[in-house]
CSV table of C-alpha atoms and ligand atoms in Angstrom, one decimal:
chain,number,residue,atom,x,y,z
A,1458,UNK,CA,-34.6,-57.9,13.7
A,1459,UNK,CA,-33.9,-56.0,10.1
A,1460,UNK,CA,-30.8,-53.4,10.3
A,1461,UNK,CA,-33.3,-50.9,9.5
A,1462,UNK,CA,-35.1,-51.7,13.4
A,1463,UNK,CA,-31.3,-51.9,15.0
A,1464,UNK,CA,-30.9,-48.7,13.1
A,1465,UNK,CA,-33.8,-47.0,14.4
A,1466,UNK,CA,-32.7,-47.9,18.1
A,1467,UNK,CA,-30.0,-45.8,18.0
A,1468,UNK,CA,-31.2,-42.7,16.0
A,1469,UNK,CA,-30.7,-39.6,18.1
A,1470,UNK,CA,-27.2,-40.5,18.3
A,1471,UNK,CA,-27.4,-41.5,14.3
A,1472,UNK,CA,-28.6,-37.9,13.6
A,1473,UNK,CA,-25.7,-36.4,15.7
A,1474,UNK,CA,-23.1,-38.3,14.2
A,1475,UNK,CA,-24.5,-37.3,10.6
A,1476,UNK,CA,-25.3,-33.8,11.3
A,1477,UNK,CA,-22.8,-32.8,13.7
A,1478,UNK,CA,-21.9,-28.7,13.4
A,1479,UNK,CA,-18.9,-29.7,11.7
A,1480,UNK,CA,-20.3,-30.9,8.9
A,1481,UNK,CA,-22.5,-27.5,8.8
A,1482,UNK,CA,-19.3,-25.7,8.8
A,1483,UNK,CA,-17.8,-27.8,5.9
A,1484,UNK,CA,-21.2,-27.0,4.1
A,1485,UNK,CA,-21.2,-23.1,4.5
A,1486,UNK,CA,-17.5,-23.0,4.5
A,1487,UNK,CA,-17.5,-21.6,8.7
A,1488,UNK,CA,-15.4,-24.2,9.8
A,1489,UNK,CA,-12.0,-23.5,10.8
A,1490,UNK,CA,-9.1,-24.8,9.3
A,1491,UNK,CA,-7.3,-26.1,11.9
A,1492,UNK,CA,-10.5,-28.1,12.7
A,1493,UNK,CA,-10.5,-29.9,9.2
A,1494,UNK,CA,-6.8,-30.3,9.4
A,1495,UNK,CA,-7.1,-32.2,12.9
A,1496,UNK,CA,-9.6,-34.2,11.3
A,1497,UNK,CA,-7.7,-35.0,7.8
A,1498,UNK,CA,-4.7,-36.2,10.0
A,1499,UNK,CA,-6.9,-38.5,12.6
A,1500,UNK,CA,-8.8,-39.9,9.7
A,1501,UNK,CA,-5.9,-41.2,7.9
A,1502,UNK,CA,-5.1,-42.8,10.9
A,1503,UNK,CA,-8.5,-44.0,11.3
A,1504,UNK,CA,-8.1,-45.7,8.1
A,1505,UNK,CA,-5.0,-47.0,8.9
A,1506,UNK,CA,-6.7,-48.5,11.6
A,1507,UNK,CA,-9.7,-49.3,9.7
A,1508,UNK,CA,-7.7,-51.7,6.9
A,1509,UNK,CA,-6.2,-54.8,8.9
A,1510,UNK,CA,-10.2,-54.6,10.4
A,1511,UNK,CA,-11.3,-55.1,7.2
A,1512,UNK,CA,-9.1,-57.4,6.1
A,1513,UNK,CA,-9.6,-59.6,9.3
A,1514,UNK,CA,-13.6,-59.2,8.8
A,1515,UNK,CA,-12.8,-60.9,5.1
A,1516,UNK,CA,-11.0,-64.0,7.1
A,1517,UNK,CA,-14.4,-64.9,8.2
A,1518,UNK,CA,-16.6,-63.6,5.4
A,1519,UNK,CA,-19.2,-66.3,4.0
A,1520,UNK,CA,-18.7,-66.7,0.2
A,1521,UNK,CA,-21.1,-64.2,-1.4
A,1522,UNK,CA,-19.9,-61.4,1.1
A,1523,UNK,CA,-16.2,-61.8,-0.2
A,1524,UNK,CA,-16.6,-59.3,-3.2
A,1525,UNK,CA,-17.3,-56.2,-1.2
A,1526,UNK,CA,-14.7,-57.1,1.3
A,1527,UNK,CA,-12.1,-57.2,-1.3
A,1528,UNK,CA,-13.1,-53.9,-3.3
A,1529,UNK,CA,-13.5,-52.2,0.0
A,1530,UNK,CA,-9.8,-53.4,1.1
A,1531,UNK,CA,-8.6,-51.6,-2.1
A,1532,UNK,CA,-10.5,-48.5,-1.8
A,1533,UNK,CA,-9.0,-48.6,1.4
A,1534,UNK,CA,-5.2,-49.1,0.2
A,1535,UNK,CA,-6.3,-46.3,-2.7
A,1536,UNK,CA,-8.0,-43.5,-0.1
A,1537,UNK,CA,-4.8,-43.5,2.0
A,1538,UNK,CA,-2.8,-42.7,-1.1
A,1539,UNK,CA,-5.3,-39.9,-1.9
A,1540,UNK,CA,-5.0,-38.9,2.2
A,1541,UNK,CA,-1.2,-38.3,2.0
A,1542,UNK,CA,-1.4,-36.7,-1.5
A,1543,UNK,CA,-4.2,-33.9,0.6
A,1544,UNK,CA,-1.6,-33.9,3.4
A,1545,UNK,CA,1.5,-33.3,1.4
A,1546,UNK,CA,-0.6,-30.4,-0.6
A,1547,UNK,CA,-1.3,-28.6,3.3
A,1548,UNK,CA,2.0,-29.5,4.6
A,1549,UNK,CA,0.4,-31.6,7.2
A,1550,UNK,CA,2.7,-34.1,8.7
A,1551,UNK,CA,1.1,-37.4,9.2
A,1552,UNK,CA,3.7,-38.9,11.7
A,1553,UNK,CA,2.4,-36.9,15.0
A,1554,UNK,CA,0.6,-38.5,17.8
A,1555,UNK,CA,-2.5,-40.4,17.1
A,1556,UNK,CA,-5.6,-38.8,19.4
A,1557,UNK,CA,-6.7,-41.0,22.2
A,1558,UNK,CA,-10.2,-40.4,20.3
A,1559,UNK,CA,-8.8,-42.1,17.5
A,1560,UNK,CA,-7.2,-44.9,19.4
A,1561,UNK,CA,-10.3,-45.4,21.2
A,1562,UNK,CA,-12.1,-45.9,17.6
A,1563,UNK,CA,-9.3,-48.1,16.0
A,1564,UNK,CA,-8.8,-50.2,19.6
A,1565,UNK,CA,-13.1,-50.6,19.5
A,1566,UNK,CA,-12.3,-52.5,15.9
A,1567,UNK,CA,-9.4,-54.2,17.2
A,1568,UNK,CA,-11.6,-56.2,19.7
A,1569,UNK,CA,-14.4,-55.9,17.3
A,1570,UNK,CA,-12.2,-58.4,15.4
A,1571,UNK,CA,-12.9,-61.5,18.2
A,1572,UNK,CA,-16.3,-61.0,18.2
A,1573,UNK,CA,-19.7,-62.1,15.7
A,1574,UNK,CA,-18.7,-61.8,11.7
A,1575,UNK,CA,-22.3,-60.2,11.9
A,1576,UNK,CA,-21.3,-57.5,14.2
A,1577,UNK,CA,-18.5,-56.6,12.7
A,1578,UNK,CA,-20.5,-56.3,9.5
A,1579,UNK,CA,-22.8,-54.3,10.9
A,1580,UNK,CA,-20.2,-52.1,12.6
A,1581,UNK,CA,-18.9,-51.6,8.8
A,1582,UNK,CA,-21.6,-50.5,7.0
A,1583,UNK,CA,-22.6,-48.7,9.8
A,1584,UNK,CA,-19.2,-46.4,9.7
A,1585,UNK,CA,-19.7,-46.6,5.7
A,1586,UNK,CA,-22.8,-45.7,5.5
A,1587,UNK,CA,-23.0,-42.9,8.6
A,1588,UNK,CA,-19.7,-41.4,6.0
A,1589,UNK,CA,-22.2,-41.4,3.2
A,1590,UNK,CA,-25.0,-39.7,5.2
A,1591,UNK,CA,-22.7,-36.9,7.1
A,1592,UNK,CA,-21.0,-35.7,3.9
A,1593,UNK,CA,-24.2,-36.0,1.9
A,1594,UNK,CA,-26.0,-33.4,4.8
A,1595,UNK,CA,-22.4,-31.6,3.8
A,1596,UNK,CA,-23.2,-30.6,0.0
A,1597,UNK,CA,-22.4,-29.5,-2.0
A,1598,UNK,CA,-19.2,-28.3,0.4
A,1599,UNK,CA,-17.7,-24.9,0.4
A,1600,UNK,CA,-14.9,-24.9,-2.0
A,1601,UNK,CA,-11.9,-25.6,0.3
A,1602,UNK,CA,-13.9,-29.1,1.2
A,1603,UNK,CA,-15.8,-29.9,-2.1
A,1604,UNK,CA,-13.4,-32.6,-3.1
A,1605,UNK,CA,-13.8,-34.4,0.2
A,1606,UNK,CA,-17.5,-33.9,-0.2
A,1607,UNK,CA,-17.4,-35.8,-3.4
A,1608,UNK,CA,-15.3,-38.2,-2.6
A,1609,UNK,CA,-17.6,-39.6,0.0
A,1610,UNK,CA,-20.7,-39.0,-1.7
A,1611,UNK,CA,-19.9,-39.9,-5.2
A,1612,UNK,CA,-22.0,-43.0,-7.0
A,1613,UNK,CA,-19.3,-45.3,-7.4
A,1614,UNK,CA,-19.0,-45.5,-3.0
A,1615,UNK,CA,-23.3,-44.7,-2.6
A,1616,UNK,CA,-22.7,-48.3,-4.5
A,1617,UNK,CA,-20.6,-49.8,-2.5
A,1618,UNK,CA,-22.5,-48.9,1.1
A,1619,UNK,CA,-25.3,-50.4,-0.8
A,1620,UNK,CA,-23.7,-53.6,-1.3
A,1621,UNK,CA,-22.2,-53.3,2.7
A,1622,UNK,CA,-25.9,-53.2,3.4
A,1623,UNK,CA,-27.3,-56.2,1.7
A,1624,UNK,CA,-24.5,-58.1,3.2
A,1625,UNK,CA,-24.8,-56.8,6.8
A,1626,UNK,CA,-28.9,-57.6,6.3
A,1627,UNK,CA,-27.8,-61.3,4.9
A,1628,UNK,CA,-25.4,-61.9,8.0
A,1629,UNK,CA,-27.8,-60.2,10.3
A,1630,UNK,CA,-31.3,-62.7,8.8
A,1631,UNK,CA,-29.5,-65.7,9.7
A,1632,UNK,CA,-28.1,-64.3,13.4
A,1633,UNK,CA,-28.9,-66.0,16.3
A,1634,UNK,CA,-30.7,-63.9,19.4
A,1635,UNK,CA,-27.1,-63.6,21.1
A,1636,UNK,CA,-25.7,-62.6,17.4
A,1637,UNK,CA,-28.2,-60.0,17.0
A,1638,UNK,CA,-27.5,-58.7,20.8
A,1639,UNK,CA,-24.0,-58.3,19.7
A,1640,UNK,CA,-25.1,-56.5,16.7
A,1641,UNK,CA,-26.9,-54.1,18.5
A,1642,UNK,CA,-23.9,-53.3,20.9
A,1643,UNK,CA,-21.2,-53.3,18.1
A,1644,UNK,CA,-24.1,-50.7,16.0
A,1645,UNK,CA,-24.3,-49.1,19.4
A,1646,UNK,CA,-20.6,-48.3,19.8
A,1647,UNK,CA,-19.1,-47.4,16.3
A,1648,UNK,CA,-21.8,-44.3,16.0
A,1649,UNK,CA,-21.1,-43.3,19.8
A,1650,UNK,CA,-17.5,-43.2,18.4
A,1651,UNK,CA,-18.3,-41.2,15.1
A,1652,UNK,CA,-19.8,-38.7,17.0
A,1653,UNK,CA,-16.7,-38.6,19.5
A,1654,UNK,CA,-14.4,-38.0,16.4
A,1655,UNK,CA,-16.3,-35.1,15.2
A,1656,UNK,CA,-16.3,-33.7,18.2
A,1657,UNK,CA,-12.3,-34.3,18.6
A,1658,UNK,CA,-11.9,-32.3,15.5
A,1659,UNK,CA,-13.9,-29.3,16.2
A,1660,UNK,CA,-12.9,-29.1,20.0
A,1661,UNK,CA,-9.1,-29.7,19.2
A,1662,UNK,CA,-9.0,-27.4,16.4
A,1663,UNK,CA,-10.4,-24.5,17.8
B,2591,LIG,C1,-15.0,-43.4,7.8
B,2591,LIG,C2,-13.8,-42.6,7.9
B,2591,LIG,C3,-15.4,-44.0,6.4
B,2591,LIG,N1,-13.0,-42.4,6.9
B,2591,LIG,N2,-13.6,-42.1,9.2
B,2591,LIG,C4,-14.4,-42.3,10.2
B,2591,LIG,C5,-14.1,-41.7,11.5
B,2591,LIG,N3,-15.5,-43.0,10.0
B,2591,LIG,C6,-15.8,-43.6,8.9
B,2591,LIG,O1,-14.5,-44.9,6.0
B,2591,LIG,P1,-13.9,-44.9,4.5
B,2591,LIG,O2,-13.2,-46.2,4.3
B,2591,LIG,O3,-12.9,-43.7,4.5
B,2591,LIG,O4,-15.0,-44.7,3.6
């Protein structure tokens, strides 16, 4: 099976995850503050989260698939910079409670962690790649949100959920059926989850 068929198994929820109304509201500038603001704070979290993954993910990683890995890991080190620099600008704190959506999301990776490499690559460029896609149906952004527009939709990261994909389709070629299974359920979960964290940030911040 090519990621482009596992894809395709799982596209009404795909479409919700990267056309959710808040992503509207960020486009037409309707979306309230306190929405984005919830979602700023449980996103840096998120990435928080997302890091060790990632760095656990490049443990296993087959030779060719170690490049991406590593610039991923420090894009990753370099977006939370640019999160608390966005947070310190909106006097956000970023010590309050972590939302038991996010948890959910960063736990889900935590287990990820024991099971195929090829799930949990697929399960990254899936999260990368749905983050390309959403803010992409965003642009160009009203102004408060253009910079976060760009920042996910810029060449330089288009480029690297290009890479994620050749690597997820390399693991994914030489999977067995149980691999592929696993895939499928790990592909399955992380876009049930984007859509649950959209859906955190609109409902808690309104
Ligand atoms: C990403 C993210 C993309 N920041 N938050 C969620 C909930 N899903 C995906 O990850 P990155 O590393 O910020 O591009």
């Amino acid at each position: 099976m090519t990621l482009k068929e596992l894809r395709q198994l799982f596209a009404d929820s795909w479409q919700r995850a990267t056309q959710h109304p808040f992503l509207t509201g960020v486009r037409d500038g309707t979306l309230a503050q306190r929405a984005f603001e919830v979602w700023l704070v449980q996103d840096y979290h998120f990435v928080r989260g997302l890091l060790p993954f990632q760095a656990r993910c490049l443990a296993l990683a087959p030779r060719p698939d170690q490049p991406v890995l590593v610039r991923g890991l420090g894009a990753l080190v370099e977006e939370l910079r640019w999160f608390e620099e966005q947070a310190a600008r909106r006097c956000l704190s970023l010590q309050g409670p972590v939302h038991p959506v996010c948890r959910g999301y960063v736990n889900f990776l935590w287990a990820l962690s024991f099971r195929p490499y090829v799930a949990q690559l697929v399960a990254l460029w899936a999260l990368e790649r749905i983050y390309l896609e959403a803010w992409t149906h965003a642009q160009p952004g009203a102004e408060p949100y253009r910079e976060f527009v760009e920042h996910w939709t810029n060449p330089d990261f288009r480029g690297y959920v290009e890479e994620l994909e050749a690597a997820a389709a390399r693991a994914l070629d030489g999977s067995t059926p149980a691999e592929q299974q696993a895939a499928g359920d790990a592909l399955a979960e992380t876009v049930g989850h984007e859509v649950r964290f959209w859906d955190m940030a609109s409902e808690v911040g309104t």
